[in-house]
Amino acid sequence: MSEDAKIVVIGAGFAGLAAAATLIKAGFQDIKILEAKDRVGGRVCTTKPFTENIIELGANWIHGQKGNDLYKLAKKHNLLAEKALRDSSESSQDYFFKEDGKHLPDKLADGVTSLFEKLTSKAFDSELPKKYRDLTLGDYLDVSFAESPLANKEDGSRIFEWCKRNECTDEAVSSLFEVSASQASEYITLDGEFLNSLGPRGYQAILDLLLNGLPTGTILNNTAVKSIQWDLNASSESDEDEDEEQDYDVKVICENNKIFDADHVIVTVSLGVLKQKARTMFEPALPKSKLDAIERLGFGTVDKIFLCFSERFWPEDCAGIQLVWDEGPEDKTVYSSQHEEDTWKKTWFKKISGFDAVARHPTVLCGWITGKEALHMETLPDSEVRDTCVRLLRSFTSWPVPDVSKVLITKWGHDANVYGSYTFIPKGVNGVTNQKALAAPLPLQTKASDTEPLQVLFAGEATHENFYTTTHGAYLSGVREAERLIKLYNN
């Protein structure tokens, strides 16, 4: 029966490719992947803009090793970085600079960042005392840090503010006051290093493994989906004027007017796309539980600013140049004061946590920016962003920073096929409940139902309760939905 099942997968990111590859391996043959972009990979984008070496515009690392299916896949096929690359990154350190050009002592920076890691680990490891569980992550961190002797150290609080700003990149938010402290424990951090763990072909090498298992013609690029008409058989049975029985349960209509009939559709578009289009994309409309989950879950933007210099100006042991502001943007009042609504646009650059060295690129730095400041940055000319970054590097370090020869800036927030980067759990939202609702197949099952039609299934990092934000979460969600269909046909 699997040979006859007609399945359409929407999206050729890790979730979509994993779903298709798993189904094909199980014997399913009539499978099409509809991809809106002219490339595959989704939020994974490996490119070579500066030299023969790769740059990752999207996902950068494999997060952890133990229990990570993508790590196992990469290791099995010798796609991991050579030992020398990992050793070199371990011997380098971050340089922290104040606005006045002062290089902050390593001992102080290490002490504050270590404390920050311990505090966040308590949140992620379900060790939060009860009094903190209803707080935002930002409030919990502020209260906890105030109890430390480091809070009284000169510049200690400023470095702690940098830590919070840097954590915003991991959470894809403008402020940690947007994020639930207690819900962080649902996210599982896998053991093992992840920095620079991929080899010279980057994430593209893992994508290629999945692509190699797909028959020619499986993926249709430049095929954006306009609407998904589901439960067609139920509609036809209630329509007295319908003379012929509907052959398929789902109809996918594309922007280029192509129409695909299917027994099953696996939707792997980003939560950002669902937030923009879910109310108009599905006919009949999605159930309230799904629409509510889409609205409640957070989806933020993280961008990278790659600066390619004609020559290296930072020390060999410098892993990154981190910017410590006298008054940073991670201030609760900035996000609650209406009269300062546009003030942050004038100081958007304060959300750049720093500029990190880039593996295999000795003359390239990567600046990180997140949240609404990243969205605003995307609207500015590349030249303005470039010049602002050079000004920051010169004023903070007082080093002889040369002009930038090339600049490359990601703009995930304004990408109409993504609308952001990855998921976060806002304060007051139960992540597990809403992620389960988001992942539930259509039509929704009731206790009285004896069969599972599985007309529309949902995958993607936002649907994974423990590994959201990650590539392995996206991959596993695709495998999960494929196995749901395999089980259906094996019963």
PDB file of N, CA, C and O in Angstrom, residues 114-133 137 140-141 143-145 147-148 167 180-187 189:
ATOM      1  N   SER A 114      30.993  32.643  33.930  1.00  0.00           N
ATOM      2  CA  SER A 114      30.822  31.330  34.563  1.00  0.00           C
ATOM      3  C   SER A 114      29.600  31.317  35.465  1.00  0.00           C
ATOM      4  O   SER A 114      28.826  30.351  35.483  1.00  0.00           O
ATOM      5  N   LEU A 115      29.414  32.398  36.228  1.00  0.00           N
ATOM      6  CA  LEU A 115      28.233  32.500  37.082  1.00  0.00           C
ATOM      7  C   LEU A 115      26.965  32.507  36.236  1.00  0.00           C
ATOM      8  O   LEU A 115      25.980  31.833  36.571  1.00  0.00           O
ATOM      9  N   PHE A 116      26.996  33.252  35.148  1.00  0.00           N
ATOM     10  CA  PHE A 116      25.822  33.314  34.256  1.00  0.00           C
ATOM     11  C   PHE A 116      25.469  31.925  33.737  1.00  0.00           C
ATOM     12  O   PHE A 116      24.292  31.543  33.694  1.00  0.00           O
ATOM     13  N   GLU A 117      26.479  31.161  33.360  1.00  0.00           N
ATOM     14  CA  GLU A 117      26.240  29.803  32.858  1.00  0.00           C
ATOM     15  C   GLU A 117      25.630  28.917  33.937  1.00  0.00           C
ATOM     16  O   GLU A 117      24.739  28.101  33.661  1.00  0.00           O
ATOM     17  N   LYS A 118      26.081  29.071  35.174  1.00  0.00           N
ATOM     18  CA  LYS A 118      25.532  28.275  36.271  1.00  0.00           C
ATOM     19  C   LYS A 118      24.066  28.633  36.520  1.00  0.00           C
ATOM     20  O   LYS A 118      23.225  27.753  36.747  1.00  0.00           O
ATOM     21  N   LEU A 119      23.758  29.928  36.460  1.00  0.00           N
ATOM     22  CA  LEU A 119      22.382  30.368  36.695  1.00  0.00           C
ATOM     23  C   LEU A 119      21.448  29.896  35.583  1.00  0.00           C
ATOM     24  O   LEU A 119      20.333  29.436  35.852  1.00  0.00           O
ATOM     25  N   THR A 120      21.875  30.025  34.350  1.00  0.00           N
ATOM     26  CA  THR A 120      21.025  29.569  33.248  1.00  0.00           C
ATOM     27  C   THR A 120      20.888  28.051  33.260  1.00  0.00           C
ATOM     28  O   THR A 120      19.828  27.518  32.918  1.00  0.00           O
ATOM     29  N   SER A 121      21.943  27.357  33.672  1.00  0.00           N
ATOM     30  CA  SER A 121      21.878  25.894  33.748  1.00  0.00           C
ATOM     31  C   SER A 121      20.815  25.446  34.737  1.00  0.00           C
ATOM     32  O   SER A 121      20.127  24.443  34.525  1.00  0.00           O
ATOM     33  N   LYS A 122      20.656  26.188  35.836  1.00  0.00           N
ATOM     34  CA  LYS A 122      19.613  25.845  36.797  1.00  0.00           C
ATOM     35  C   LYS A 122      18.234  25.923  36.152  1.00  0.00           C
ATOM     36  O   LYS A 122      17.361  25.088  36.419  1.00  0.00           O
ATOM     37  N   ALA A 123      18.044  26.929  35.311  1.00  0.00           N
ATOM     38  CA  ALA A 123      16.753  27.067  34.625  1.00  0.00           C
ATOM     39  C   ALA A 123      16.546  25.930  33.638  1.00  0.00           C
ATOM     40  O   ALA A 123      15.456  25.350  33.547  1.00  0.00           O
ATOM     41  N   PHE A 124      17.593  25.589  32.900  1.00  0.00           N
ATOM     42  CA  PHE A 124      17.468  24.553  31.882  1.00  0.00           C
ATOM     43  C   PHE A 124      17.463  23.147  32.476  1.00  0.00           C
ATOM     44  O   PHE A 124      17.023  22.209  31.815  1.00  0.00           O
ATOM     45  N   ASP A 125      17.947  22.999  33.693  1.00  0.00           N
ATOM     46  CA  ASP A 125      18.019  21.672  34.309  1.00  0.00           C
ATOM     47  C   ASP A 125      16.933  21.442  35.355  1.00  0.00           C
ATOM     48  O   ASP A 125      17.062  20.564  36.211  1.00  0.00           O
ATOM     49  N   SER A 126      15.874  22.241  35.316  1.00  0.00           N
ATOM     50  CA  SER A 126      14.738  22.088  36.242  1.00  0.00           C
ATOM     51  C   SER A 126      15.148  22.247  37.693  1.00  0.00           C
ATOM     52  O   SER A 126      14.579  21.611  38.581  1.00  0.00           O
ATOM     53  N   GLU A 127      16.132  23.096  37.977  1.00  0.00           N
ATOM     54  CA  GLU A 127      16.595  23.284  39.347  1.00  0.00           C
ATOM     55  C   GLU A 127      16.211  24.660  39.908  1.00  0.00           C
ATOM     56  O   GLU A 127      16.760  25.115  40.898  1.00  0.00           O
ATOM     57  N   LEU A 128      15.256  25.326  39.280  1.00  0.00           N
ATOM     58  CA  LEU A 128      14.847  26.646  39.747  1.00  0.00           C
ATOM     59  C   LEU A 128      14.101  26.540  41.074  1.00  0.00           C
ATOM     60  O   LEU A 128      13.166  25.749  41.203  1.00  0.00           O
ATOM     61  N   PRO A 129      14.495  27.320  42.063  1.00  0.00           N
ATOM     62  CA  PRO A 129      13.686  27.392  43.291  1.00  0.00           C
ATOM     63  C   PRO A 129      12.271  27.884  42.958  1.00  0.00           C
ATOM     64  O   PRO A 129      12.070  28.618  41.976  1.00  0.00           O
ATOM     65  N   LYS A 130      11.305  27.494  43.743  1.00  0.00           N
ATOM     66  CA  LYS A 130       9.903  27.791  43.463  1.00  0.00           C
ATOM     67  C   LYS A 130       9.649  29.289  43.281  1.00  0.00           C
ATOM     68  O   LYS A 130       8.833  29.702  42.457  1.00  0.00           O
ATOM     69  N   LYS A 131      10.363  30.117  44.044  1.00  0.00           N
ATOM     70  CA  LYS A 131      10.108  31.564  44.000  1.00  0.00           C
ATOM     71  C   LYS A 131      10.454  32.179  42.649  1.00  0.00           C
ATOM     72  O   LYS A 131      10.043  33.310  42.348  1.00  0.00           O
ATOM     73  N   TYR A 132      11.224  31.466  41.821  1.00  0.00           N
ATOM     74  CA  TYR A 132      11.632  32.003  40.524  1.00  0.00           C
ATOM     75  C   TYR A 132      10.782  31.484  39.360  1.00  0.00           C
ATOM     76  O   TYR A 132      10.897  31.977  38.244  1.00  0.00           O
ATOM     77  N   ARG A 133       9.948  30.486  39.605  1.00  0.00           N
ATOM     78  CA  ARG A 133       9.348  29.757  38.498  1.00  0.00           C
ATOM     79  C   ARG A 133       8.321  30.553  37.692  1.00  0.00           C
ATOM     80  O   ARG A 133       8.037  30.233  36.552  1.00  0.00           O
ATOM     81  N   LEU A 137      12.898  34.880  32.392  1.00  0.00           N
ATOM     82  CA  LEU A 137      14.305  34.500  32.507  1.00  0.00           C
ATOM     83  C   LEU A 137      15.149  35.705  32.903  1.00  0.00           C
ATOM     84  O   LEU A 137      16.077  35.597  33.706  1.00  0.00           O
ATOM     85  N   TYR A 140      14.614  36.469  36.721  1.00  0.00           N
ATOM     86  CA  TYR A 140      15.301  35.453  37.534  1.00  0.00           C
ATOM     87  C   TYR A 140      16.806  35.706  37.564  1.00  0.00           C
ATOM     88  O   TYR A 140      17.440  35.654  38.630  1.00  0.00           O
ATOM     89  N   LEU A 141      17.389  36.006  36.403  1.00  0.00           N
ATOM     90  CA  LEU A 141      18.835  36.227  36.330  1.00  0.00           C
ATOM     91  C   LEU A 141      19.244  37.482  37.100  1.00  0.00           C
ATOM     92  O   LEU A 141      20.263  37.485  37.800  1.00  0.00           O
ATOM     93  N   VAL A 143      17.688  38.926  39.690  1.00  0.00           N
ATOM     94  CA  VAL A 143      17.558  38.701  41.140  1.00  0.00           C
ATOM     95  C   VAL A 143      18.704  37.828  41.641  1.00  0.00           C
ATOM     96  O   VAL A 143      19.303  38.092  42.687  1.00  0.00           O
ATOM     97  N   SER A 144      19.021  36.799  40.886  1.00  0.00           N
ATOM     98  CA  SER A 144      20.076  35.871  41.305  1.00  0.00           C
ATOM     99  C   SER A 144      21.447  36.530  41.286  1.00  0.00           C
ATOM    100  O   SER A 144      22.264  36.329  42.195  1.00  0.00           O
ATOM    101  N   PHE A 145      21.708  37.325  40.250  1.00  0.00           N
ATOM    102  CA  PHE A 145      23.016  37.965  40.156  1.00  0.00           C
ATOM    103  C   PHE A 145      23.212  38.989  41.269  1.00  0.00           C
ATOM    104  O   PHE A 145      24.319  39.159  41.791  1.00  0.00           O
ATOM    105  N   GLU A 147      22.477  38.774  44.200  1.00  0.00           N
ATOM    106  CA  GLU A 147      22.879  38.089  45.429  1.00  0.00           C
ATOM    107  C   GLU A 147      24.341  37.661  45.411  1.00  0.00           C
ATOM    108  O   GLU A 147      24.861  37.171  46.410  1.00  0.00           O
ATOM    109  N   SER A 148      25.016  37.867  44.280  1.00  0.00           N
ATOM    110  CA  SER A 148      26.407  37.451  44.144  1.00  0.00           C
ATOM    111  C   SER A 148      27.365  38.600  44.470  1.00  0.00           C
ATOM    112  O   SER A 148      27.077  39.765  44.154  1.00  0.00           O
ATOM    113  N   GLU A 167      22.816  35.964  25.514  1.00  0.00           N
ATOM    114  CA  GLU A 167      21.812  34.896  25.653  1.00  0.00           C
ATOM    115  C   GLU A 167      20.589  35.167  24.778  1.00  0.00           C
ATOM    116  O   GLU A 167      19.918  34.230  24.336  1.00  0.00           O
ATOM    117  N   SER A 180      10.065  32.797  29.274  1.00  0.00           N
ATOM    118  CA  SER A 180       9.704  32.093  30.508  1.00  0.00           C
ATOM    119  C   SER A 180      10.940  31.462  31.135  1.00  0.00           C
ATOM    120  O   SER A 180      11.737  30.816  30.456  1.00  0.00           O
ATOM    121  N   ALA A 181      11.101  31.639  32.456  1.00  0.00           N
ATOM    122  CA  ALA A 181      12.227  31.011  33.157  1.00  0.00           C
ATOM    123  C   ALA A 181      11.973  29.523  33.376  1.00  0.00           C
ATOM    124  O   ALA A 181      12.839  28.686  33.121  1.00  0.00           O
ATOM    125  N   SER A 182      10.783  29.172  33.806  1.00  0.00           N
ATOM    126  CA  SER A 182      10.497  27.772  34.137  1.00  0.00           C
ATOM    127  C   SER A 182      10.399  26.889  32.900  1.00  0.00           C
ATOM    128  O   SER A 182      10.782  25.717  32.928  1.00  0.00           O
ATOM    129  N   GLN A 183       9.894  27.423  31.796  1.00  0.00           N
ATOM    130  CA  GLN A 183       9.714  26.604  30.597  1.00  0.00           C
ATOM    131  C   GLN A 183      11.034  26.232  29.937  1.00  0.00           C
ATOM    132  O   GLN A 183      11.092  25.333  29.099  1.00  0.00           O
ATOM    133  N   ALA A 184      12.096  26.915  30.315  1.00  0.00           N
ATOM    134  CA  ALA A 184      13.406  26.596  29.736  1.00  0.00           C
ATOM    135  C   ALA A 184      13.806  25.165  30.023  1.00  0.00           C
ATOM    136  O   ALA A 184      14.568  24.542  29.266  1.00  0.00           O
ATOM    137  N   SER A 185      13.281  24.594  31.115  1.00  0.00           N
ATOM    138  CA  SER A 185      13.672  23.240  31.503  1.00  0.00           C
ATOM    139  C   SER A 185      13.151  22.179  30.539  1.00  0.00           C
ATOM    140  O   SER A 185      13.617  21.040  30.558  1.00  0.00           O
ATOM    141  N   GLU A 186      12.171  22.525  29.710  1.00  0.00           N
ATOM    142  CA  GLU A 186      11.656  21.550  28.742  1.00  0.00           C
ATOM    143  C   GLU A 186      12.649  21.336  27.593  1.00  0.00           C
ATOM    144  O   GLU A 186      12.610  20.310  26.927  1.00  0.00           O
ATOM    145  N   TYR A 187      13.493  22.333  27.369  1.00  0.00           N
ATOM    146  CA  TYR A 187      14.519  22.193  26.333  1.00  0.00           C
ATOM    147  C   TYR A 187      15.640  21.307  26.870  1.00  0.00           C
ATOM    148  O   TYR A 187      16.098  21.494  27.996  1.00  0.00           O
ATOM    149  N   THR A 189      19.430  20.077  26.619  1.00  0.00           N
ATOM    150  CA  THR A 189      20.767  20.343  26.094  1.00  0.00           C
ATOM    151  C   THR A 189      21.548  19.040  26.069  1.00  0.00           C
ATOM    152  O   THR A 189      21.779  18.428  27.119  1.00  0.00           O
TER     153      THR A 189
END
